[in-house]
CSV table of C-alpha atoms in Angstrom, one decimal:
chain,number,residue,atom,x,y,z
L,98,MET,CA,-4.4,19.6,-97.1
L,99,SER,CA,-6.5,20.5,-94.1
L,100,ILE,CA,-9.0,18.3,-92.4
L,101,ARG,CA,-12.4,18.6,-93.9
L,102,TYR,CA,-15.4,19.9,-91.9
L,103,LEU,CA,-18.6,18.1,-92.6
L,104,THR,CA,-22.1,19.3,-93.2
L,105,SER,CA,-24.9,17.5,-91.4
L,106,LYS,CA,-25.9,15.8,-94.7
L,107,LEU,CA,-22.4,14.7,-95.4
L,108,ALA,CA,-22.0,13.3,-91.9
L,109,GLN,CA,-25.2,11.4,-92.3
L,110,GLN,CA,-24.0,10.0,-95.7
L,111,ILE,CA,-20.6,8.9,-94.2
L,112,ASP,CA,-22.4,7.1,-91.4
L,113,GLU,CA,-24.6,5.4,-94.0
L,114,GLU,CA,-21.6,4.3,-96.0
L,115,LEU,CA,-19.9,3.0,-92.9
L,116,MET,CA,-22.9,0.8,-92.2
L,117,SER,CA,-23.3,-0.3,-95.9
L,118,ALA,CA,-21.3,-2.7,-97.8
L,119,SER,CA,-18.3,-0.4,-98.1
L,120,GLY,CA,-17.8,-0.4,-94.3
L,121,ALA,CA,-20.0,-3.2,-93.1
L,122,PHE,CA,-20.2,-1.8,-89.5
L,123,SER,CA,-23.2,-2.4,-87.3
L,124,ILE,CA,-24.6,0.5,-85.4
L,125,ASP,CA,-23.4,-1.3,-82.2
L,126,GLN,CA,-19.8,-1.4,-83.4
L,127,LEU,CA,-19.7,2.2,-84.4
L,128,MET,CA,-21.4,3.3,-81.2
L,129,GLU,CA,-18.9,1.2,-79.1
L,130,LEU,CA,-15.9,2.9,-80.8
L,131,ALA,CA,-17.5,6.3,-80.7
L,132,GLY,CA,-18.4,6.0,-77.0
L,133,LEU,CA,-14.9,4.7,-76.2
L,134,ALA,CA,-13.3,7.7,-78.0
L,135,CYS,CA,-15.6,10.1,-76.0
L,136,ALA,CA,-14.6,8.5,-72.7
L,137,GLN,CA,-10.9,8.5,-73.5
L,138,THR,CA,-11.1,12.2,-74.5
L,139,LEU,CA,-12.8,13.2,-71.2
L,140,ALA,CA,-10.3,11.0,-69.2
L,141,THR,CA,-7.4,12.6,-71.1
L,142,VAL,CA,-8.3,16.1,-70.1
L,143,TYR,CA,-10.1,15.6,-66.7
L,144,LYS,CA,-8.3,13.1,-64.5
L,145,LYS,CA,-10.3,10.9,-62.1
L,146,GLU,CA,-8.3,12.1,-59.1
L,147,THR,CA,-9.7,15.7,-59.6
L,148,HIS,CA,-12.9,15.1,-61.5
L,149,PRO,CA,-14.3,11.7,-60.5
L,150,ARG,CA,-18.0,12.5,-60.7
L,151,VAL,CA,-19.1,12.7,-64.4
L,152,LEU,CA,-22.6,13.8,-65.3
L,153,VAL,CA,-23.3,12.2,-68.7
L,154,CYS,CA,-26.1,14.2,-70.4
L,155,CYS,CA,-27.8,12.1,-73.0
L,156,GLY,CA,-30.2,13.1,-75.8
L,157,PRO,CA,-32.9,11.0,-77.3
L,158,GLY,CA,-31.0,9.8,-80.5
L,159,ASN,CA,-27.9,7.9,-81.4
L,160,GLN,CA,-25.8,10.6,-79.7
L,161,GLY,CA,-27.4,9.5,-76.4
L,162,GLY,CA,-26.3,6.0,-77.2
L,163,ASP,CA,-22.7,7.2,-77.6
L,164,GLY,CA,-23.1,8.8,-74.2
L,165,LEU,CA,-24.3,5.6,-72.6
L,166,VAL,CA,-21.4,3.7,-74.0
L,167,ALA,CA,-19.0,6.4,-72.8
L,168,ALA,CA,-20.5,6.3,-69.3
L,169,ARG,CA,-19.8,2.5,-69.2
L,170,HIS,CA,-16.2,3.0,-70.3
L,171,LEU,CA,-15.8,5.9,-67.8
L,172,GLY,CA,-17.0,3.5,-65.1
L,173,MET,CA,-14.4,1.0,-66.2
L,174,PHE,CA,-11.7,3.7,-66.0
L,175,GLY,CA,-12.6,4.4,-62.4
L,176,TYR,CA,-14.8,7.4,-62.7
L,177,LEU,CA,-18.2,7.7,-61.0
L,178,PRO,CA,-20.6,8.4,-64.0
L,179,THR,CA,-24.2,9.3,-63.6
L,180,VAL,CA,-26.6,9.5,-66.6
L,181,TRP,CA,-29.1,12.2,-67.1
L,182,MET,CA,-31.4,11.0,-70.0
L,183,PRO,CA,-34.8,12.6,-69.8
L,184,LYS,CA,-36.0,10.9,-73.0
L,185,PRO,CA,-34.6,7.3,-72.8
L,186,GLY,CA,-34.7,5.2,-75.9
L,187,ASN,CA,-34.6,1.4,-75.9
L,188,LYS,CA,-30.9,1.2,-75.2
L,189,ASP,CA,-29.8,-0.5,-72.0
L,190,ILE,CA,-28.2,1.5,-69.2
L,191,TYR,CA,-25.3,-0.8,-68.3
L,192,LYS,CA,-25.9,-0.6,-64.6
L,193,ILE,CA,-25.0,3.1,-64.3
L,194,PRO,CA,-27.0,5.3,-62.0
L,195,ILE,CA,-29.6,7.0,-64.1
L,196,ILE,CA,-31.6,10.0,-63.0
L,197,PRO,CA,-35.3,9.1,-63.4
L,198,PRO,CA,-36.6,10.6,-66.7
L,199,SER,CA,-38.5,13.8,-66.0
L,200,ASN,CA,-39.5,17.1,-67.6
L,201,GLU,CA,-38.8,18.9,-64.4
L,202,THR,CA,-35.5,20.8,-64.0
L,203,GLU,CA,-35.0,19.9,-60.3
L,204,PRO,CA,-33.3,16.4,-60.8
L,205,LEU,CA,-30.8,17.9,-63.3
L,206,ARG,CA,-30.2,20.8,-60.9
L,207,LYS,CA,-29.4,18.4,-58.1
L,208,ALA,CA,-27.2,16.2,-60.3
L,209,LEU,CA,-25.2,19.2,-61.5
L,210,ALA,CA,-24.5,20.1,-57.8
L,211,ASP,CA,-23.0,16.7,-57.3
L,212,ALA,CA,-20.9,16.6,-60.5
L,213,ASP,CA,-17.2,17.5,-61.3
L,214,VAL,CA,-17.4,17.5,-65.1
L,215,ILE,CA,-20.1,17.0,-67.8
L,216,LEU,CA,-20.1,14.9,-70.8
L,217,ASP,CA,-22.6,16.5,-73.3
L,218,ALA,CA,-24.1,13.8,-75.5
L,219,ILE,CA,-27.4,15.6,-76.0
L,220,PHE,CA,-27.5,16.6,-79.6
L,221,GLY,CA,-25.5,15.2,-82.5
L,222,PHE,CA,-25.1,16.0,-86.2
L,223,SER,CA,-28.7,15.4,-87.1
L,224,PHE,CA,-29.9,18.1,-84.7
L,225,THR,CA,-32.0,20.9,-86.1
L,226,PRO,CA,-33.1,23.9,-84.1
L,227,PRO,CA,-35.0,24.9,-82.1
L,228,VAL,CA,-34.0,23.2,-78.9
L,229,ARG,CA,-37.1,21.5,-77.6
L,230,ALA,CA,-38.3,20.7,-74.0
L,231,PRO,CA,-36.9,19.5,-71.7
L,232,PHE,CA,-33.6,20.4,-73.3
L,233,ASP,CA,-34.5,24.1,-73.7
L,234,SER,CA,-34.4,24.6,-70.0
L,235,ALA,CA,-31.5,22.1,-69.4
L,236,LEU,CA,-28.9,23.9,-71.6
L,237,PRO,CA,-29.0,27.1,-69.5
L,238,LEU,CA,-28.8,25.1,-66.3
L,239,ILE,CA,-25.8,23.3,-67.5
L,240,THR,CA,-24.1,26.5,-68.6
L,241,GLU,CA,-24.9,28.2,-65.2
L,242,SER,CA,-23.3,25.3,-63.3
L,243,LYS,CA,-19.9,26.5,-64.5
L,244,LEU,CA,-18.7,22.9,-64.6
L,245,PRO,CA,-16.2,21.9,-67.3
L,246,ILE,CA,-18.0,20.5,-70.3
L,247,VAL,CA,-16.8,17.9,-72.9
L,248,SER,CA,-19.2,17.9,-75.9
L,249,VAL,CA,-19.6,15.1,-78.3
L,250,ASP,CA,-19.4,15.9,-82.1
L,251,ILE,CA,-21.1,19.3,-81.9
L,252,PRO,CA,-21.8,21.3,-78.8
L,253,SER,CA,-25.5,20.9,-77.9
L,254,GLY,CA,-27.7,23.7,-79.2
L,255,TRP,CA,-25.2,24.7,-81.9
L,256,ASP,CA,-26.4,24.5,-85.5
L,257,VAL,CA,-24.4,21.7,-87.1
L,258,GLU,CA,-23.3,23.9,-89.9
L,259,ARG,CA,-23.6,27.5,-88.6
L,260,GLY,CA,-22.3,27.0,-85.1
L,261,ASN,CA,-23.6,28.9,-82.1
L,262,ALA,CA,-25.3,31.6,-84.3
L,263,GLU,CA,-28.4,31.6,-82.1
L,264,GLY,CA,-26.4,31.9,-78.9
L,265,VAL,CA,-28.4,29.2,-77.2
L,266,GLY,CA,-25.8,26.5,-77.3
L,267,LEU,CA,-23.4,25.2,-74.7
L,268,ASN,CA,-19.8,26.6,-74.5
L,269,PRO,CA,-17.8,23.4,-73.9
L,270,ASP,CA,-14.1,23.4,-72.9
L,271,VAL,CA,-13.4,20.3,-74.9
L,272,LEU,CA,-15.0,18.9,-78.1
L,273,VAL,CA,-14.6,15.4,-79.4
L,274,SER,CA,-15.5,15.3,-83.1
L,275,LEU,CA,-16.5,11.9,-84.4
L,276,THR,CA,-15.3,10.7,-87.8
L,277,ALA,CA,-14.6,14.3,-89.0
L,278,PRO,CA,-15.3,17.7,-87.5
L,279,LYS,CA,-18.6,19.3,-88.5
L,280,GLU,CA,-18.9,22.7,-90.2
L,281,GLY,CA,-20.3,24.3,-87.2
L,282,ALA,CA,-17.2,23.3,-85.1
L,283,ARG,CA,-15.0,25.7,-87.1
L,284,GLU,CA,-15.6,28.4,-84.6
L,285,PHE,CA,-14.9,26.2,-81.6
L,286,LYS,CA,-11.9,27.6,-79.6
L,287,GLY,CA,-11.3,25.0,-76.9
L,288,GLN,CA,-9.4,21.8,-76.8
L,289,HIS,CA,-10.4,19.7,-79.9
L,290,PHE,CA,-10.0,16.0,-80.3
L,291,LEU,CA,-11.0,13.7,-83.2
L,292,GLY,CA,-12.3,10.2,-82.4
L,293,GLY,CA,-13.8,7.4,-84.5
L,294,ARG,CA,-10.7,5.7,-85.9
L,295,PHE,CA,-12.8,3.5,-88.2
L,296,VAL,CA,-13.1,5.4,-91.5
L,297,PRO,CA,-11.7,3.3,-94.3
L,298,LYS,CA,-9.1,4.9,-96.6
L,299,THR,CA,-11.5,4.6,-99.5
L,300,LEU,CA,-14.2,6.6,-97.7
L,301,GLU,CA,-11.6,9.1,-96.5
L,302,GLU,CA,-10.5,9.7,-100.1
L,303,LYS,CA,-14.0,9.7,-101.6
L,304,PHE,CA,-15.1,12.5,-99.2
L,305,ASN,CA,-11.6,14.3,-99.2
L,306,LEU,CA,-11.6,14.1,-95.4
L,307,ASN,CA,-7.8,14.6,-95.0
L,308,LEU,CA,-7.9,13.1,-91.6
L,309,PRO,CA,-4.8,13.5,-89.3
L,310,GLN,CA,-2.6,10.6,-88.3
L,311,TYR,CA,-3.8,8.9,-85.1
L,312,PRO,CA,-0.7,8.1,-82.9
L,313,GLY,CA,0.2,4.5,-82.4
L,314,ILE,CA,-2.8,2.4,-81.3
L,315,ASP,CA,-4.7,5.4,-79.9
L,316,GLN,CA,-8.4,5.8,-80.6
L,317,ILE,CA,-8.3,9.6,-80.3
L,318,VAL,CA,-6.0,12.4,-81.7
L,319,GLU,CA,-5.9,16.0,-80.6
L,320,LEU,CA,-6.3,18.5,-83.4
L,321,PRO,CA,-3.7,21.3,-83.2
L,322,SER,CA,-5.3,24.7,-83.1
L,323,THR,CA,-2.9,25.8,-85.9
L,324,GLU,CA,-4.6,23.3,-88.1
L,325,LEU,CA,-8.0,24.8,-87.2
L,326,GLU,CA,-6.7,28.2,-88.1
L,327,ASN,CA,-5.3,27.1,-91.5
L,328,THR,CA,-8.7,25.5,-92.2
L,329,GLN,CA,-10.5,28.7,-91.4
L,330,LYS,CA,-8.4,30.5,-93.9
L,331,LEU,CA,-9.7,28.4,-96.8
H,158,MET,CA,-5.4,-12.5,-54.4
H,159,SER,CA,-4.2,-13.9,-57.8
H,160,ILE,CA,-6.1,-13.6,-61.0
H,161,ARG,CA,-8.5,-16.4,-61.6
H,162,TYR,CA,-8.1,-18.8,-64.5
H,163,LEU,CA,-11.3,-19.9,-66.1
H,164,THR,CA,-12.6,-23.2,-67.3
H,165,SER,CA,-14.3,-23.3,-70.6
H,166,LYS,CA,-17.7,-23.6,-68.9
H,167,LEU,CA,-17.0,-20.6,-66.7
H,168,ALA,CA,-15.8,-18.5,-69.7
H,169,GLN,CA,-19.1,-19.4,-71.5
H,170,GLN,CA,-21.1,-18.4,-68.4
H,171,ILE,CA,-19.4,-15.0,-68.1
H,172,ASP,CA,-20.0,-14.3,-71.8
H,173,GLU,CA,-23.7,-15.2,-71.3
H,174,GLU,CA,-23.9,-12.9,-68.3
H,175,LEU,CA,-22.2,-10.1,-70.2
H,176,MET,CA,-24.9,-10.4,-72.8
H,177,SER,CA,-27.8,-10.8,-70.4
H,178,ALA,CA,-29.4,-8.1,-68.2
H,179,SER,CA,-26.4,-7.8,-65.9
H,180,GLY,CA,-24.1,-6.6,-68.7
H,181,ALA,CA,-26.5,-5.8,-71.5
H,182,PHE,CA,-23.8,-6.1,-74.2
H,183,SER,CA,-24.6,-7.1,-77.7
H,184,ILE,CA,-22.3,-9.6,-79.3
H,185,ASP,CA,-21.1,-6.9,-81.7
H,186,GLN,CA,-20.1,-4.7,-78.9
H,187,LEU,CA,-18.1,-7.4,-77.1
H,188,MET,CA,-16.5,-8.5,-80.4
H,189,GLU,CA,-15.5,-4.9,-81.2
H,190,LEU,CA,-13.7,-4.5,-77.9
H,191,ALA,CA,-12.2,-7.9,-78.0
H,192,GLY,CA,-10.9,-7.4,-81.5
H,193,LEU,CA,-9.5,-4.0,-80.6
H,194,ALA,CA,-7.6,-5.5,-77.6
H,195,CYS,CA,-6.1,-8.2,-79.9
H,196,ALA,CA,-5.0,-5.7,-82.4
H,197,GLN,CA,-3.5,-3.4,-79.7
H,198,THR,CA,-1.6,-6.4,-78.2
H,199,LEU,CA,-0.1,-7.4,-81.5
H,200,ALA,CA,0.8,-3.7,-82.3
H,201,THR,CA,2.4,-3.3,-78.8
H,202,VAL,CA,4.8,-6.2,-79.3
H,203,TYR,CA,5.4,-6.2,-83.1
H,204,LYS,CA,5.8,-2.7,-84.5
H,205,LYS,CA,4.5,-2.0,-88.0
H,206,GLU,CA,8.0,-0.9,-89.1
H,207,THR,CA,9.4,-4.4,-88.6
H,208,HIS,CA,6.3,-6.6,-88.9
H,209,PRO,CA,3.9,-4.9,-91.3
H,210,ARG,CA,2.4,-8.0,-92.9
H,211,VAL,CA,0.0,-9.6,-90.5
H,212,LEU,CA,-1.6,-12.9,-91.4
H,213,VAL,CA,-4.8,-13.2,-89.4
H,214,CYS,CA,-5.8,-16.8,-89.1
H,215,CYS,CA,-9.6,-17.1,-88.3
H,216,GLY,CA,-11.6,-20.0,-87.2
H,217,PRO,CA,-15.2,-20.7,-87.9
H,218,GLY,CA,-16.7,-19.4,-84.6
H,219,ASN,CA,-16.8,-16.2,-82.6
H,220,GLN,CA,-13.1,-16.3,-82.3
H,221,GLY,CA,-12.9,-15.8,-86.0
H,222,GLY,CA,-15.1,-12.8,-85.6
H,223,ASP,CA,-12.6,-11.3,-83.1
H,224,GLY,CA,-9.9,-11.9,-85.7
H,225,LEU,CA,-11.8,-10.0,-88.4
H,226,VAL,CA,-12.4,-7.1,-86.1
H,227,ALA,CA,-8.7,-7.2,-85.1
H,228,ALA,CA,-7.7,-7.2,-88.8
H,229,ARG,CA,-9.8,-4.1,-89.4
H,230,HIS,CA,-8.1,-2.3,-86.5
H,231,LEU,CA,-4.7,-3.4,-87.6
H,232,GLY,CA,-5.4,-1.9,-91.0
H,233,MET,CA,-6.3,1.4,-89.3
H,234,PHE,CA,-3.1,1.2,-87.3
H,235,GLY,CA,-1.1,1.0,-90.6
H,236,TYR,CA,-0.4,-2.7,-90.8
H,237,LEU,CA,-1.1,-4.8,-94.0
H,238,PRO,CA,-3.4,-7.5,-92.7
H,239,THR,CA,-4.5,-10.5,-94.7
H,240,VAL,CA,-7.2,-12.9,-93.5
H,241,TRP,CA,-7.0,-16.6,-93.8
H,242,MET,CA,-10.5,-17.9,-93.0
H,243,PRO,CA,-11.1,-21.3,-94.6
H,244,LYS,CA,-14.6,-21.7,-93.1
H,245,PRO,CA,-16.2,-18.2,-93.3
H,246,GLY,CA,-19.3,-17.5,-91.3
H,247,ASN,CA,-21.8,-14.8,-92.2
H,248,LYS,CA,-19.6,-12.0,-90.8
H,249,ASP,CA,-18.5,-9.3,-93.2
H,250,ILE,CA,-14.8,-9.0,-94.2
H,251,TYR,CA,-14.3,-5.2,-93.8
H,252,LYS,CA,-12.5,-4.9,-97.2
H,253,ILE,CA,-9.4,-6.8,-96.0
H,254,PRO,CA,-7.7,-9.1,-98.5
H,255,ILE,CA,-9.0,-12.6,-97.7
H,256,ILE,CA,-7.5,-15.8,-99.0
H,257,PRO,CA,-10.2,-17.7,-100.9
H,258,PRO,CA,-11.7,-20.4,-98.6
H,259,SER,CA,-10.2,-23.8,-99.4
H,260,ASN,CA,-9.4,-27.2,-97.8
H,261,GLU,CA,-6.0,-27.2,-99.6
H,262,THR,CA,-2.8,-26.2,-97.7
H,263,GLU,CA,-1.2,-24.4,-100.6
H,264,PRO,CA,-3.0,-21.0,-100.2
H,265,LEU,CA,-2.0,-20.9,-96.5
H,266,ARG,CA,1.6,-22.0,-97.3
H,267,LYS,CA,1.9,-19.1,-99.8
H,268,ALA,CA,0.3,-16.6,-97.3
H,269,LEU,CA,2.8,-17.7,-94.6
H,270,ALA,CA,5.7,-17.0,-97.0
H,271,ASP,CA,4.5,-13.4,-97.4
H,272,ALA,CA,3.8,-12.7,-93.7
H,273,ASP,CA,5.8,-11.1,-90.9
H,274,VAL,CA,3.6,-12.1,-87.9
H,275,ILE,CA,0.6,-14.2,-87.3
H,276,LEU,CA,-2.6,-13.4,-85.3
H,277,ASP,CA,-4.0,-16.8,-84.3
H,278,ALA,CA,-7.8,-16.4,-84.0
H,279,ILE,CA,-8.6,-20.0,-84.9
H,280,PHE,CA,-10.0,-21.6,-81.8
H,281,GLY,CA,-11.4,-20.0,-78.7
H,282,PHE,CA,-12.6,-21.1,-75.3
H,283,SER,CA,-15.4,-23.3,-76.7
H,284,PHE,CA,-12.9,-25.5,-78.6
H,285,THR,CA,-12.9,-29.2,-77.9
H,286,PRO,CA,-10.3,-31.6,-79.4
H,287,PRO,CA,-9.6,-33.1,-81.8
H,288,VAL,CA,-8.5,-30.4,-84.3
H,289,ARG,CA,-10.5,-31.0,-87.5
H,290,ALA,CA,-9.8,-30.4,-91.1
H,291,PRO,CA,-8.6,-28.1,-92.6
H,292,PHE,CA,-7.1,-26.9,-89.3
H,293,ASP,CA,-5.4,-30.2,-88.5
H,294,SER,CA,-2.9,-29.6,-91.4
H,295,ALA,CA,-2.9,-25.8,-90.9
H,296,LEU,CA,-1.5,-25.8,-87.3
H,297,PRO,CA,1.8,-27.7,-88.2
H,298,LEU,CA,2.2,-25.4,-91.3
H,299,ILE,CA,1.9,-22.3,-89.1
H,300,THR,CA,4.4,-23.8,-86.5
H,301,GLU,CA,6.9,-24.7,-89.3
H,302,SER,CA,6.8,-21.1,-90.6
H,303,LYS,CA,8.7,-20.0,-87.5
H,304,LEU,CA,6.9,-16.7,-87.7
H,305,PRO,CA,6.1,-14.9,-84.4
H,306,ILE,CA,2.5,-15.8,-83.3
H,307,VAL,CA,0.0,-13.8,-81.2
H,308,SER,CA,-2.7,-16.1,-80.0
H,309,VAL,CA,-6.2,-15.0,-78.9
H,310,ASP,CA,-7.6,-16.3,-75.6
H,311,ILE,CA,-6.1,-19.8,-75.9
H,312,PRO,CA,-3.4,-21.0,-78.3
H,313,SER,CA,-5.1,-22.9,-81.1
H,314,GLY,CA,-5.0,-26.6,-80.6
H,315,TRP,CA,-4.6,-26.4,-76.8
H,316,ASP,CA,-7.3,-27.9,-74.6
H,317,VAL,CA,-9.0,-24.9,-72.9
H,318,GLU,CA,-8.4,-26.5,-69.5
H,319,ARG,CA,-5.5,-28.9,-69.8
H,320,GLY,CA,-3.3,-26.8,-72.0
H,321,ASN,CA,-1.1,-28.3,-74.8
H,322,ALA,CA,-1.3,-31.8,-73.3
H,323,GLU,CA,-1.7,-33.4,-76.7
H,324,GLY,CA,1.2,-31.5,-78.1
H,325,VAL,CA,-0.7,-30.6,-81.3
H,326,GLY,CA,-1.2,-26.9,-80.4
H,327,LEU,CA,0.6,-23.8,-81.5
H,328,ASN,CA,3.4,-22.3,-79.4
H,329,PRO,CA,2.7,-18.6,-79.5
H,330,ASP,CA,5.1,-15.9,-78.4
H,331,VAL,CA,2.3,-13.7,-77.1
H,332,LEU,CA,-1.1,-14.5,-75.7
H,333,VAL,CA,-4.0,-12.1,-75.2
H,334,SER,CA,-6.5,-13.6,-72.8
H,335,LEU,CA,-10.0,-12.1,-73.1
H,336,THR,CA,-12.0,-11.2,-70.0
H,337,ALA,CA,-9.9,-13.5,-67.8
H,338,PRO,CA,-7.2,-16.2,-68.6
H,339,LYS,CA,-8.3,-19.7,-69.2
H,340,GLU,CA,-7.1,-22.7,-67.1
H,341,GLY,CA,-5.1,-24.1,-70.0
H,342,ALA,CA,-3.1,-20.8,-70.2
H,343,ARG,CA,-1.4,-21.5,-66.8
H,344,GLU,CA,1.4,-23.2,-68.5
H,345,PHE,CA,1.9,-20.5,-71.1
H,346,LYS,CA,5.5,-19.1,-70.8
H,347,GLY,CA,5.5,-16.2,-73.3
H,348,GLN,CA,4.4,-12.5,-73.0
H,349,HIS,CA,0.8,-12.5,-71.6
H,350,PHE,CA,-1.7,-9.7,-72.0
H,351,LEU,CA,-5.2,-9.4,-70.7
H,352,GLY,CA,-7.9,-7.7,-72.8
H,353,GLY,CA,-11.6,-7.1,-72.6
H,354,ARG,CA,-11.9,-4.2,-70.2
H,355,PHE,CA,-15.7,-4.6,-70.0
H,356,VAL,CA,-16.3,-6.9,-67.0
H,357,PRO,CA,-18.5,-5.1,-64.5
H,358,LYS,CA,-17.4,-5.1,-60.9
H,359,THR,CA,-20.4,-7.2,-59.9
H,360,LEU,CA,-19.5,-9.9,-62.3
H,361,GLU,CA,-15.8,-9.8,-61.3
H,362,GLU,CA,-16.8,-10.3,-57.7
H,363,LYS,CA,-19.4,-12.9,-58.4
H,364,PHE,CA,-16.8,-15.1,-60.2
H,365,ASN,CA,-13.8,-14.1,-58.0
H,366,LEU,CA,-11.8,-13.0,-61.1
H,367,ASN,CA,-9.3,-10.8,-59.2
H,368,LEU,CA,-8.6,-8.9,-62.4
H,369,PRO,CA,-5.5,-6.6,-62.4
H,370,GLN,CA,-5.7,-2.8,-62.8
H,371,TYR,CA,-5.8,-1.6,-66.4
H,372,PRO,CA,-3.5,1.4,-66.7
H,373,GLY,CA,-5.2,4.7,-67.5
H,374,ILE,CA,-7.5,4.5,-70.5
H,375,ASP,CA,-5.8,1.4,-72.0
H,376,GLN,CA,-7.8,-1.5,-73.2
H,377,ILE,CA,-5.1,-4.1,-72.5
H,378,VAL,CA,-2.8,-4.8,-69.6
H,379,GLU,CA,0.3,-7.0,-69.5
H,380,LEU,CA,0.2,-9.7,-66.8
H,381,PRO,CA,3.6,-9.9,-64.9
H,382,SER,CA,5.1,-13.4,-65.1
H,383,THR,CA,5.5,-13.3,-61.3
H,384,GLU,CA,1.8,-13.1,-61.0
H,385,LEU,CA,1.5,-16.2,-63.1
H,386,GLU,CA,4.1,-18.0,-60.9
H,387,ASN,CA,2.2,-17.1,-57.8
H,388,THR,CA,-1.0,-18.4,-59.3
H,389,GLN,CA,0.6,-21.7,-60.3
H,390,LYS,CA,1.7,-22.2,-56.7
H,391,LEU,CA,-1.9,-22.2,-55.5
């Protein structure tokens, strides 16, 4: 049985169940584990000796919150994270350098010049096209930087279910899917990790997720590309 | 510089700073990372192949909350946790079997007979003697079970600063100190881990904590016994 790829609606439903009686998680708990998984994925692929300066690009929703938590953990791991969050919510910033919110492209352009790797926490599974300002001009800038990109859950700009059909999305090197991969990630060809080791067996069975085994006490697991191929044959 | 051992008051103060502007953590976030560190410590020392049945003993305070989170992670790691929490708070139980709250000793006695290892999350750094019912009769029962014990932050029944001076505390095999070890843990002779990789550098310096390096992306680090000896010589 292959791992299940989720629609946006199903991903939303699972999040709701996790926060309802059947899971009893608070949003803070889920975000903490999600952000930790993102930070561990980036640190597994890009070592701090070669890629110390991480630009964490945060969107306006919960995905941006995951990014902030990831930035904090990356700081604890010894990286030098900087947060780009042009539309900050009411989440706190954990004492990480944040680029002042702006609709201009210049601050991001400068931050990209000083970065070694990008954590893309701009859009998550509730994203619906089109990409709005200031992100519409940010995505091409990020692509042009040619920096390695680690995307959270779904590469920003991709349709959650149809993938990069519009061609306006990022092309990340690494993807960390949270809870279960989204439909749109089927066509992703890079290094693919799964994070969010918090789905109860009951939920996994209810939604036929067929999650892989996480090794030992790890909070992330790499998905073999063979598994992806098998899934695509279904 | 040796790692600093905390008084109860200092531990309280650091927790408050972590949740204030300088740290900006919510209690849920701290508890999630603390509980994960406890679960990872137990799983590092007692493998699920040999010690699958974990009895998680939870006190009435935040320490009990850490225990509940640890129980949930242990379940995700493949252990079979059972929670003994005679004075439940308003925290949710994450669908883990819980022994019905009771002042009787019989339910705990039965649970001990069915367990392979104990996670002791009964009292934390705000504990002040004496041990009150039903925990006064529970601690001797736990000791008499001869099961291996992993204690969280300070072995239950120990004075947070003076250690097991009264002789009424547990004698755990493993201790996982959270944030920084407490003064009373100086005399602990077993396997000692540190968890809670969330103390910002500014706080570490403000309180001269001299924390050890956590390896890679790990959330726990084992404290070498030589380091403990050096500290005791100060």
